[in-house]
GROMACS .gro file of C-alpha atoms in nm:
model
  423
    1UNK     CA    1   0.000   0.000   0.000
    2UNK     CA    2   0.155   0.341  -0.092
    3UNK     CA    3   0.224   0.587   0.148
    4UNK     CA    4  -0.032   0.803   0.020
    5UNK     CA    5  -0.297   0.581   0.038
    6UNK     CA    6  -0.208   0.488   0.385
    7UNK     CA    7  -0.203   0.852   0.476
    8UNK     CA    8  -0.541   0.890   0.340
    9UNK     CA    9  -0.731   0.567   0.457
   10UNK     CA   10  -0.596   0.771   0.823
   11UNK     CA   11  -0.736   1.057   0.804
   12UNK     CA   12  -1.073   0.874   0.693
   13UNK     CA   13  -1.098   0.706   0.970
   14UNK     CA   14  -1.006   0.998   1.187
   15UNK     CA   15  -1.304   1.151   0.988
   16UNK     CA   16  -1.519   0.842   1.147
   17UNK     CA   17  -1.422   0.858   1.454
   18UNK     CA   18  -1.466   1.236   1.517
   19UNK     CA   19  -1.804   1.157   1.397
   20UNK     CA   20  -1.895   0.911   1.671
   21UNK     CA   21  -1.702   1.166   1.925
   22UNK     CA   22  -1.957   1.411   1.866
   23UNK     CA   23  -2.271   1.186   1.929
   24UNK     CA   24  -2.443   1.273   2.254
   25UNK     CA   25  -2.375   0.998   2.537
   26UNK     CA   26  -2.787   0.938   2.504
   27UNK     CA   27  -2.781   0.851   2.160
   28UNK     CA   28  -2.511   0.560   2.209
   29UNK     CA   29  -2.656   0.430   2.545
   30UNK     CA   30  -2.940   0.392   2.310
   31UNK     CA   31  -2.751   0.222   2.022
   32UNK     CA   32  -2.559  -0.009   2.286
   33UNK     CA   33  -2.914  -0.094   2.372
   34UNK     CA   34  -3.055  -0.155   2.025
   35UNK     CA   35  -3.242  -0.467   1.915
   36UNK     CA   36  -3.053  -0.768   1.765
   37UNK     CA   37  -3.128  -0.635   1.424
   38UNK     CA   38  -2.925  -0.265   1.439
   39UNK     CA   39  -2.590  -0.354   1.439
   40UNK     CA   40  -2.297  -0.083   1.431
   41UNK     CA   41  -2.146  -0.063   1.061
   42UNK     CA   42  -1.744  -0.122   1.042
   43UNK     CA   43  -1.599   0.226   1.064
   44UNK     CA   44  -1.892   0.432   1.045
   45UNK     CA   45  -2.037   0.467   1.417
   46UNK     CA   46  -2.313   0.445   1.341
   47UNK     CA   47  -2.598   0.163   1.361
   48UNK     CA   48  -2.772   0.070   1.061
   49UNK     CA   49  -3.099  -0.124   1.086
   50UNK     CA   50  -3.165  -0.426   0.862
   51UNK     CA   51  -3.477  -0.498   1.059
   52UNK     CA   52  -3.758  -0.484   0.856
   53UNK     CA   53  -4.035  -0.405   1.154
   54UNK     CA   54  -3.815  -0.141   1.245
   55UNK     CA   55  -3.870   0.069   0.960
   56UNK     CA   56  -4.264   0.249   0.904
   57UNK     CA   57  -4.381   0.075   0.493
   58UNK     CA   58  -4.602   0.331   0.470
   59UNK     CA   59  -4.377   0.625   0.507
   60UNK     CA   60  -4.475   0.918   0.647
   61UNK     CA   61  -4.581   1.269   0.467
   62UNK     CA   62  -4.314   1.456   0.461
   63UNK     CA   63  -3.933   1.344   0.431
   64UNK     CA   64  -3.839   1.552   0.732
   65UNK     CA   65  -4.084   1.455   0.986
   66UNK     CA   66  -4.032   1.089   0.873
   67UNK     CA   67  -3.645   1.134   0.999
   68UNK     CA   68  -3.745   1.327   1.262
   69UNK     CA   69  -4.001   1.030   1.376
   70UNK     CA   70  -3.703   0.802   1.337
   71UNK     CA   71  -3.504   0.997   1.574
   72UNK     CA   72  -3.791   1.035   1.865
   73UNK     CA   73  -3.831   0.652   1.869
   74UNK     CA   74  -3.459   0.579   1.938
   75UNK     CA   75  -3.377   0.528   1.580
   76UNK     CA   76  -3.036   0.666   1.407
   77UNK     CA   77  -2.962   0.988   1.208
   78UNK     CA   78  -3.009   0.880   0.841
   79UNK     CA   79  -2.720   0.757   0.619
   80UNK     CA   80  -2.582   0.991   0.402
   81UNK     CA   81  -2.589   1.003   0.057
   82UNK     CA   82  -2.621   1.348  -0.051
   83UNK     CA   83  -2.300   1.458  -0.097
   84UNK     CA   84  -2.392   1.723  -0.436
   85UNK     CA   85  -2.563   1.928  -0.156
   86UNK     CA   86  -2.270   1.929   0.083
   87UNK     CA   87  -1.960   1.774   0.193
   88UNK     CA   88  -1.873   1.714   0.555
   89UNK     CA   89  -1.578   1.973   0.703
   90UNK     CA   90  -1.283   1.727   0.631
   91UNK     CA   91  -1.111   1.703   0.968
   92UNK     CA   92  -0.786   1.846   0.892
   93UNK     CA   93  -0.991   2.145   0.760
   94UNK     CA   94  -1.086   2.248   1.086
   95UNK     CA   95  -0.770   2.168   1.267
   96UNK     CA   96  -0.649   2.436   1.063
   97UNK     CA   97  -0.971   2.668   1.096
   98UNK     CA   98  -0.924   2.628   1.486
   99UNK     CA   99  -0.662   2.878   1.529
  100UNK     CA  100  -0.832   3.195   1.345
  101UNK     CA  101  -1.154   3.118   1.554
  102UNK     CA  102  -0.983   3.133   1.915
  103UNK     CA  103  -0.603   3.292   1.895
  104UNK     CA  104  -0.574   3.467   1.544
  105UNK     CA  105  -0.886   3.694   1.533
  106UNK     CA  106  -0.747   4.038   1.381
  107UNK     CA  107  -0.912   4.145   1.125
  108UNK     CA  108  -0.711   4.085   0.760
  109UNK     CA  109  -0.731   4.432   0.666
  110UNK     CA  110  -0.624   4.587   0.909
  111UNK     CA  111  -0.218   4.731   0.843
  112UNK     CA  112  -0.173   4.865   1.102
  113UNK     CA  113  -0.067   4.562   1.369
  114UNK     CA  114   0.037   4.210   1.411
  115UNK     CA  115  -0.340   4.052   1.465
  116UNK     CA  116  -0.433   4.203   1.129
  117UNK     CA  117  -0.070   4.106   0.966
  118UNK     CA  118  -0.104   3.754   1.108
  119UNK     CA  119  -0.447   3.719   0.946
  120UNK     CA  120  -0.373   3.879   0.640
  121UNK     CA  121  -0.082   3.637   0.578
  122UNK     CA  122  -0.309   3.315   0.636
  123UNK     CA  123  -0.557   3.495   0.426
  124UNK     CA  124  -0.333   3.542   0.115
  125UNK     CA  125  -0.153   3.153   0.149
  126UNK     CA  126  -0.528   3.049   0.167
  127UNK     CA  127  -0.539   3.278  -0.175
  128UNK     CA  128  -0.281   3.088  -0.309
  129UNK     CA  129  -0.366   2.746  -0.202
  130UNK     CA  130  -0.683   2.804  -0.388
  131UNK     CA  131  -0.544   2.941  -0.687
  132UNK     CA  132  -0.244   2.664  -0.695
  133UNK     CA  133  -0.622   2.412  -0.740
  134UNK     CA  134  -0.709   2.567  -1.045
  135UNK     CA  135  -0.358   2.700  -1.213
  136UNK     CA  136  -0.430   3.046  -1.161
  137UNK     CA  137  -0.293   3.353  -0.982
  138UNK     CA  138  -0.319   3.441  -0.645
  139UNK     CA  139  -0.429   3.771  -0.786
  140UNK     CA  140  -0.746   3.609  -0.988
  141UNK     CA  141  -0.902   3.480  -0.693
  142UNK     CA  142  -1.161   3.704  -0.514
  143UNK     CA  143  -1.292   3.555  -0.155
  144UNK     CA  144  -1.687   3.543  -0.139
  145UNK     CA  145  -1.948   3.417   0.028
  146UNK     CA  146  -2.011   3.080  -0.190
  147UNK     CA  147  -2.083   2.973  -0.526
  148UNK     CA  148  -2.374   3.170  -0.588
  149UNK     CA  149  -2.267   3.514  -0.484
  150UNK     CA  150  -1.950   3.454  -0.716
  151UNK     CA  151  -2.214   3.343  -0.978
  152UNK     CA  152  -2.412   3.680  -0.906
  153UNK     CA  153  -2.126   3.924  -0.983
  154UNK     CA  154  -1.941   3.755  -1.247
  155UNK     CA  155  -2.301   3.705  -1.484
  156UNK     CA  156  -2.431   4.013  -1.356
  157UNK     CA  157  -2.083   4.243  -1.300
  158UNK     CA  158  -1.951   4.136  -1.620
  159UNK     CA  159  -2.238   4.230  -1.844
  160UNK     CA  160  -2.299   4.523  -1.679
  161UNK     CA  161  -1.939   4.677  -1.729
  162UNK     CA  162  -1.965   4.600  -2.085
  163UNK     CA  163  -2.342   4.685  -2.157
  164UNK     CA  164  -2.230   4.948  -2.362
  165UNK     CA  165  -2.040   4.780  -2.605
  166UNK     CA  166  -2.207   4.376  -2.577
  167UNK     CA  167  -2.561   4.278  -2.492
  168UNK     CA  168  -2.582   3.933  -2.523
  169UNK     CA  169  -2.593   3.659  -2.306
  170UNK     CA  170  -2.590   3.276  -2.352
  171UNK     CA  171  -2.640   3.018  -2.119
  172UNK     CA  172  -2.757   2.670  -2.090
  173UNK     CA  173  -3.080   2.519  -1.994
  174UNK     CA  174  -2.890   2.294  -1.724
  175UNK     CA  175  -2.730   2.619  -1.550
  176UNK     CA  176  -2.748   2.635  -1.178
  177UNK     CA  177  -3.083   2.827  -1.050
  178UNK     CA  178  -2.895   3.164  -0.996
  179UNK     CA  179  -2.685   3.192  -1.313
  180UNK     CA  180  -3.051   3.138  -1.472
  181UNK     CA  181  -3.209   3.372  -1.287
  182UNK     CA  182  -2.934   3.630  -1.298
  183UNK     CA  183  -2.936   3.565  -1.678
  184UNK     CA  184  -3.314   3.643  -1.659
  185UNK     CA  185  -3.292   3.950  -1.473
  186UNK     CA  186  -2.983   4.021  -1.730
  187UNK     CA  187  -3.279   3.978  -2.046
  188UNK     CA  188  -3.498   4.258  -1.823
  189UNK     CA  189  -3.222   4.499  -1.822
  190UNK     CA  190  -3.200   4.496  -2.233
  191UNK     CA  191  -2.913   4.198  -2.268
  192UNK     CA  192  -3.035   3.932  -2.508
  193UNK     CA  193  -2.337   3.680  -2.501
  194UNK     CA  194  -2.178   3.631  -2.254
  195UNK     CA  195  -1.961   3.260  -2.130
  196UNK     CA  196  -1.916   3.164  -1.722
  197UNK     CA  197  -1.859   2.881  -1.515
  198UNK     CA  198  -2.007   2.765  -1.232
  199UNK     CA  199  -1.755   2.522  -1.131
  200UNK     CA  200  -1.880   2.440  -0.759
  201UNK     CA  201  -1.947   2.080  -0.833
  202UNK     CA  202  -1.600   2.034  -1.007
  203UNK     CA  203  -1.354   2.172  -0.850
  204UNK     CA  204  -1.113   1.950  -0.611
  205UNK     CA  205  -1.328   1.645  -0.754
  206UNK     CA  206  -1.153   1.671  -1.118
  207UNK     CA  207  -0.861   1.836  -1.246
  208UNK     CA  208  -0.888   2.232  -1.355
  209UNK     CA  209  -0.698   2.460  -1.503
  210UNK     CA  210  -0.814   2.796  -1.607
  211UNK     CA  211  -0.552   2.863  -1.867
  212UNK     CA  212  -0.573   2.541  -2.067
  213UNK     CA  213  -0.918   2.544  -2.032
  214UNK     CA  214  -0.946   2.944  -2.147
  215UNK     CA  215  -1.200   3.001  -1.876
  216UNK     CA  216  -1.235   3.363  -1.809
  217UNK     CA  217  -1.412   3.311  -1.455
  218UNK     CA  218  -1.512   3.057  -1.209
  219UNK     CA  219  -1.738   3.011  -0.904
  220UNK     CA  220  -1.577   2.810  -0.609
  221UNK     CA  221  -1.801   2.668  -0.316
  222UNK     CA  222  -1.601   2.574  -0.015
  223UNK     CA  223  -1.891   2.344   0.123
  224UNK     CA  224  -1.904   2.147  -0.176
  225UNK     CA  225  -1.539   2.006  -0.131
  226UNK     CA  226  -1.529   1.883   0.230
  227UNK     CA  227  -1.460   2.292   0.357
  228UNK     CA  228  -1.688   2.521   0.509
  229UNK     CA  229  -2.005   2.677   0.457
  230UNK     CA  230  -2.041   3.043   0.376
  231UNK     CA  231  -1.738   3.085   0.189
  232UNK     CA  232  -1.655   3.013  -0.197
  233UNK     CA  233  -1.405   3.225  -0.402
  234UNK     CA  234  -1.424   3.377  -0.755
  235UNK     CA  235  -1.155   3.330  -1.025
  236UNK     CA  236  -1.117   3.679  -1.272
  237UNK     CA  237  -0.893   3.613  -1.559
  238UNK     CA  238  -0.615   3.923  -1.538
  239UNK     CA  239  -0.459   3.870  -1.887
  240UNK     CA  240  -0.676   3.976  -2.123
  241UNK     CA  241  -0.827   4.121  -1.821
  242UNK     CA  242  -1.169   4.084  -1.804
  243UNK     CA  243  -1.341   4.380  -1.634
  244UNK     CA  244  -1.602   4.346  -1.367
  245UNK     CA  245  -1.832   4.587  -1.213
  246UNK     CA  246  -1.911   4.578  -0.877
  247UNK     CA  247  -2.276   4.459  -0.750
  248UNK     CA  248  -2.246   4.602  -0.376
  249UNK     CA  249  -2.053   4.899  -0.253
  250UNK     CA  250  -1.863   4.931   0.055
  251UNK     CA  251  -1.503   4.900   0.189
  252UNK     CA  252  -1.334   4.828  -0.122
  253UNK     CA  253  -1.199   4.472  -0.073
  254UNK     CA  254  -1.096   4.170  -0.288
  255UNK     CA  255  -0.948   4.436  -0.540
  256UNK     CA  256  -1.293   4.650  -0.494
  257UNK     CA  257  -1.526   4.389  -0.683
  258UNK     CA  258  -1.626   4.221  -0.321
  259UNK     CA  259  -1.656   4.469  -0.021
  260UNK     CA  260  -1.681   4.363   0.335
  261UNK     CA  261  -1.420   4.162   0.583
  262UNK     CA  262  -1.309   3.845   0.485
  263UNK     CA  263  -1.382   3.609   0.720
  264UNK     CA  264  -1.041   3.449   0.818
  265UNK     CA  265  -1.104   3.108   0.980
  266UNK     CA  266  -1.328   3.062   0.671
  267UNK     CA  267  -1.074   3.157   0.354
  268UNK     CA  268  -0.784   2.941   0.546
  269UNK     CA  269  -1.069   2.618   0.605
  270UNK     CA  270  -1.125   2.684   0.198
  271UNK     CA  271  -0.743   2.700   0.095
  272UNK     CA  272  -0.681   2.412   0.314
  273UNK     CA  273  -1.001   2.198   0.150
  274UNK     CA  274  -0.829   2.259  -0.206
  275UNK     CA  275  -0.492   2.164  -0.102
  276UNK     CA  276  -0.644   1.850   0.005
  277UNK     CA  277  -0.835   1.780  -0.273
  278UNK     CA  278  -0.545   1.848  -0.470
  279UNK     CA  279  -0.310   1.617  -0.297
  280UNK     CA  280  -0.591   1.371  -0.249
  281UNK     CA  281  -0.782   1.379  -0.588
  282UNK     CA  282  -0.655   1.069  -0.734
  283UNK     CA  283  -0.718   0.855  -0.464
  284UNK     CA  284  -1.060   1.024  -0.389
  285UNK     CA  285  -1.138   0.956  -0.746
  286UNK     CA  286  -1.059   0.567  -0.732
  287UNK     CA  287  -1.249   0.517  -0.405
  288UNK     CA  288  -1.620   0.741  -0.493
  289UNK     CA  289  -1.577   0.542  -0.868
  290UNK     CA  290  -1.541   0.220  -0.737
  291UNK     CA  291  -1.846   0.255  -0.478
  292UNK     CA  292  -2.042   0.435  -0.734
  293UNK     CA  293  -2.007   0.200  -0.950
  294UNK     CA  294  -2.095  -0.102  -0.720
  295UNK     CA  295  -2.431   0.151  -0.670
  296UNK     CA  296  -2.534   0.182  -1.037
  297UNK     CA  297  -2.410  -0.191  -1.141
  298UNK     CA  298  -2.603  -0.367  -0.874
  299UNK     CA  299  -2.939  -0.156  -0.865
  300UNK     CA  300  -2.936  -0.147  -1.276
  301UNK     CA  301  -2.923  -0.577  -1.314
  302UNK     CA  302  -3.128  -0.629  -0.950
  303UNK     CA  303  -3.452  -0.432  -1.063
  304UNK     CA  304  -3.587  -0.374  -1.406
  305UNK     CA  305  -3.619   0.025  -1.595
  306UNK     CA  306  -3.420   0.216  -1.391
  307UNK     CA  307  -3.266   0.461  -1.634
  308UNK     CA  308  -2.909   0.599  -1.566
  309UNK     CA  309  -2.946   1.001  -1.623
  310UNK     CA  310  -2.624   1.138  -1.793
  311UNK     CA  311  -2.386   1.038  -2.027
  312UNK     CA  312  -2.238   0.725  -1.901
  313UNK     CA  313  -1.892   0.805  -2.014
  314UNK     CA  314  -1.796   1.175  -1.943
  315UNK     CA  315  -1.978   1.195  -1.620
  316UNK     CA  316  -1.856   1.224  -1.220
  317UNK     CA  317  -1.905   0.917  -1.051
  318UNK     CA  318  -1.984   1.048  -0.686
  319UNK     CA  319  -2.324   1.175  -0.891
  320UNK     CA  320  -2.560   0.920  -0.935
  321UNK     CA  321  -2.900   0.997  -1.127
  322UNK     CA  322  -3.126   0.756  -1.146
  323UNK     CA  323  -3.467   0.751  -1.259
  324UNK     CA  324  -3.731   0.424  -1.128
  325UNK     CA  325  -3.996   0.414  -1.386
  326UNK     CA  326  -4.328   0.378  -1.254
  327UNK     CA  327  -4.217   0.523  -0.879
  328UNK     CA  328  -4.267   0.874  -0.778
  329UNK     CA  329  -3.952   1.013  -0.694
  330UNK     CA  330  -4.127   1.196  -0.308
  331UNK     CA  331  -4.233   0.855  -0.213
  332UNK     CA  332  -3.911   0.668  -0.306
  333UNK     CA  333  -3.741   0.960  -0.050
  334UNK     CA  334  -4.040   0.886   0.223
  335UNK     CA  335  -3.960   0.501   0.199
  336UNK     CA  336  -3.635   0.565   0.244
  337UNK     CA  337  -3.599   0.790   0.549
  338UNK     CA  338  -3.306   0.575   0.688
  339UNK     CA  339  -3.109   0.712   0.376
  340UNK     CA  340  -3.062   1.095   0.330
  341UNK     CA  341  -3.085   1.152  -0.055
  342UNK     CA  342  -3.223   1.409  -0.292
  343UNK     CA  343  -3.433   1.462  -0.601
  344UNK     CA  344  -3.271   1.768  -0.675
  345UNK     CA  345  -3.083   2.060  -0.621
  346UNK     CA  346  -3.095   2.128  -0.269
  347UNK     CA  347  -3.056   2.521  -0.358
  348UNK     CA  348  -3.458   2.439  -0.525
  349UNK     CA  349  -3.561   2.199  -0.344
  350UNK     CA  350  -3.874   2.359  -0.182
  351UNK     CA  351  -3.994   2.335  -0.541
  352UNK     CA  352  -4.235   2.036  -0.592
  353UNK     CA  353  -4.168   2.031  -0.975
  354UNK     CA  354  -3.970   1.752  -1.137
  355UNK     CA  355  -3.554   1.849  -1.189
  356UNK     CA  356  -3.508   2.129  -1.470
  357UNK     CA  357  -3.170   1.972  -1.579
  358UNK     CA  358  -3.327   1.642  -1.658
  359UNK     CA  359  -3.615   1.790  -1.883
  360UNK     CA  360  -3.319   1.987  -2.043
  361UNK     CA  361  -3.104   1.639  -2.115
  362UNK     CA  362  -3.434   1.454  -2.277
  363UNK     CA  363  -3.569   1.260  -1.998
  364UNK     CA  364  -3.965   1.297  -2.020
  365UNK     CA  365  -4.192   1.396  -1.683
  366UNK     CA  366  -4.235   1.083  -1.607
  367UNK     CA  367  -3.897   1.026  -1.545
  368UNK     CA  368  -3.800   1.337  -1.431
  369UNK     CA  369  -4.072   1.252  -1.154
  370UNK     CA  370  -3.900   0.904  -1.057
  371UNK     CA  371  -3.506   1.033  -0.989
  372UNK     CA  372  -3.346   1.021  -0.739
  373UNK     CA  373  -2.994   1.139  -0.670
  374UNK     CA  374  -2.741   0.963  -0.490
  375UNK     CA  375  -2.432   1.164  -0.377
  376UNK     CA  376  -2.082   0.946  -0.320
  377UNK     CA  377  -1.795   1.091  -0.104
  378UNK     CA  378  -1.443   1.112   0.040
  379UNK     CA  379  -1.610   0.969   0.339
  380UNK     CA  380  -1.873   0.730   0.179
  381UNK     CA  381  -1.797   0.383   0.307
  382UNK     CA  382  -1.867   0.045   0.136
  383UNK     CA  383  -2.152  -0.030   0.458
  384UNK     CA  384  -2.340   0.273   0.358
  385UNK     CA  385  -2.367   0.173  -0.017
  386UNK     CA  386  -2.449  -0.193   0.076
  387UNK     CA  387  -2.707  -0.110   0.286
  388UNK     CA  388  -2.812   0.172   0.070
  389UNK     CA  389  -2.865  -0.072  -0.233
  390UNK     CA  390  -3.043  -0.316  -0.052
  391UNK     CA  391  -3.297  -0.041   0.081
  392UNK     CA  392  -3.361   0.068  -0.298
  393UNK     CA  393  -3.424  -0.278  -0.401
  394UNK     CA  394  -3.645  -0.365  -0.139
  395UNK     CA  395  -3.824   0.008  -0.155
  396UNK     CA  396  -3.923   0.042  -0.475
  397UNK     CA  397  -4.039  -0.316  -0.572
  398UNK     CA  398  -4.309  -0.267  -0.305
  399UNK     CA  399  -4.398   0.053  -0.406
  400UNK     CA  400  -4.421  -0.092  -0.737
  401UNK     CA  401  -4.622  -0.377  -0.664
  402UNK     CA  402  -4.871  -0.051  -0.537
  403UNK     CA  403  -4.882   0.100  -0.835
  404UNK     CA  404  -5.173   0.080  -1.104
  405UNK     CA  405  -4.948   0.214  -1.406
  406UNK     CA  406  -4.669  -0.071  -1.313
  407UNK     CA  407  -4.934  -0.319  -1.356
  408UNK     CA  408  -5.080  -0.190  -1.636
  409UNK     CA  409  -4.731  -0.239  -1.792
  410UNK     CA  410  -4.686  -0.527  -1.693
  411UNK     CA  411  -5.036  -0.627  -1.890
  412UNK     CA  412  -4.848  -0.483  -2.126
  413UNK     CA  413  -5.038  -0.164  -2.207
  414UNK     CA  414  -4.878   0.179  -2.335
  415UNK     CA  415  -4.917   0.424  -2.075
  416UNK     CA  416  -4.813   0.701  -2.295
  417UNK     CA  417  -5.109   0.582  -2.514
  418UNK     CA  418  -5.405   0.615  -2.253
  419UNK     CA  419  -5.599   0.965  -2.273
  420UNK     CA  420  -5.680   1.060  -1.916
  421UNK     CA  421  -6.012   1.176  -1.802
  422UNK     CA  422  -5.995   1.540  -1.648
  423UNK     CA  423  -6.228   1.642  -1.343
   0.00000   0.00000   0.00000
């Protein structure tokens, strides 16, 4: 086993124990006490219940009471699987967040004294640990508040500084939610091109580089690559330069195009996240593949139409999309409130309608209706996908057996041929 490997198989289980650490002594007198079916998973502290009477058939409602239900009763927090909504704070990311939350507290910008030159220097390595990620220059990257405030003033600053001369804007129909709706607001103003990317869900997962790729600028989400929450970053290409104006005023800042103090436990917890995922990006890459694809092989040849959503070849393995034909999608998640997944984007979730980005790739209503997402991690372990795929399996054969349209199917009528009678 190479050295690097070793290193990081370490720190995941560090990861898994700091986990259990934090459980409340209540919660494991409870688990210690659990019925002959919850056993605890190998690394993962946590107990996993392959007890059928343990878990409600019918569901409940809503996804959130259903796991908070599980909780009142003595149950376990939920597996996760959602890791396209967030990533965990890797632990090594906070060991070196700890220091700029207790000790190192001056503010960055301040020149005039060593608490504001102490955070000012972690603030530009973190600058440059972030840059080093994407083979740019410290100078290109702009601290923020996450992916979609750097979305905000690159679709909106950009086209506003150069209104004058270009009023045009493309996009794509599988954008995130706020480059589309900054792109609408964009079409209100009078702009009918203009190219961005919103790399949150790529970066530290596969490699980037900014100058071979001629990208002019890119969002950053901490959260999304095992850092924290409420910071991201925005790359601005220097040479050509590409001129942005300013969307809020204040202090002057991140070279004037981001007013307000930059939070310094949260930059250095974002350069350390992409100097991990740098060093670690290979390995993480063999590890989420390998369980991802255990996840779509065995789910695909155990249960009949499940449709894999993407392009099977140029895709990111920790994403799984899959749609279960004749299974709504809400009552798949219900079913399975032992398992924290997603339908969607968690940044639109509220929304009821089926996901935007399928309807855009081809996949009909239907379909769109019956996905689910699965999201794979750095801390993902082989237990969690087991169990995971065996929950699936189980879930949505009995919710098929409950539904009208799969028998009608399998009496081998076309549902897309049946008119529908409207009250």
């Amino acid at each position: 086993m190479s050295e690097t490997k070793i290193k990081t198989e370490g720190f995941r289980i560090m990861f898994l124990l700091r986990r259990v650490a934090v459980t409340p002594l209540s919660h494991w007198r409870q688990m210690r006490l659990a019925p002959q079916g919850v056993h605890l998973s190998t690394g993962t502290g946590r107990a996993h219940s392959h007890d059928p009477s343990l878990i409600d058939p019918e569901g409940d409602p809503r996804v959130r009471s259903a796991h908070r239900e599980m909780t009142e009763k003595g149950g376990t927090r939920p597996l996760y699987l959602d890791a396209q909504s967030t990533t965990p704070l890797d632990p090594r990311v906070l060991d070196q967040m700890l220091p700029y939350l207790t000790s190192y507290y001056g503010n960055p910008h301040s020149r005039t004294h060593a608490y504001g030159w102490e955070s000012e220097e972690a603030m530009e390595d973190a600058r440059k640990e972030v840059a080093d990620l994407i083979g740019a220059d410290p100078k290109e990257i702009i601290f923020t508040s996450g992916a979609t405030e750097s979305n905000n003033i690159s679709v909106k600053g950009v086209a506003r500084f150069y209104k004058s001369k270009k009023n045009h804007v493309i996009t794509t129909q599988t954008e995130h939610k706020c480059v589309l709706d900054s792109c609408r607001q964009l079409e209100n103003e009078g702009f009918t091109v203009f190219f961005h990317t919103d790399a949150a869900q790529a970066v530290g997962k596969i490699p980037m580089d900014v100058n071979r790729m001629n990208i002019d600028l890119m969002s950053i989400s901490g959260h999304k690559l095992y850092g924290p929450k409420g910071v991201g970053a925005l790359y601005v290409r220097r040479r050509p330069r590409v001129r942005v104006e300013p969307i809020q005023s204040g202090g002057g800042q991140e070279r004037g195009l981001r007013s307000g103090t930059v939070p310094t436990p949260l930059a250095v917890g974002l350069g350390a996240a992409c100097k991990l995922s740098g060093q670690e990006m290979d390995y993480d890459t063999q590890h989420i593949t390998r369980l991802g694809n255990k996840l779509v092989n065995t789910v695909t040849s155990s249960l009949p139409h499940v449709i894999f959503n993407g392009d099977p070849e140029h895709t990111y393995p920790g994403c799984v999309n899959l749609s279960f034909a004749y299974v709504e999608g809400e009552s798949l998640l219900m079913a399975l409130k032992d398992v924290a997944l997603s339908s969607g984007s968690a940044c639109t979730s509220a929304s009821l309608e089926p996901s935007y980005v399928l309807r855009a790739i081809g996949a009909d209503e239907d379909l769109a209706h019956s996905s689910i997402r699965f999201g794979i991690g750095r801390f993902t372990t082989d237990e969690e996908v087991d169990y995971t795929i065996e929950r699936i399996i189980s879930e949505v054969s009995r919710l098929r057996e409950m539904s009208p349209l799969w028998e009608m199917f399998q009496d081998g009528i076309d549902i897309k041929s049946i008119q529908w009678t409207q009250h």
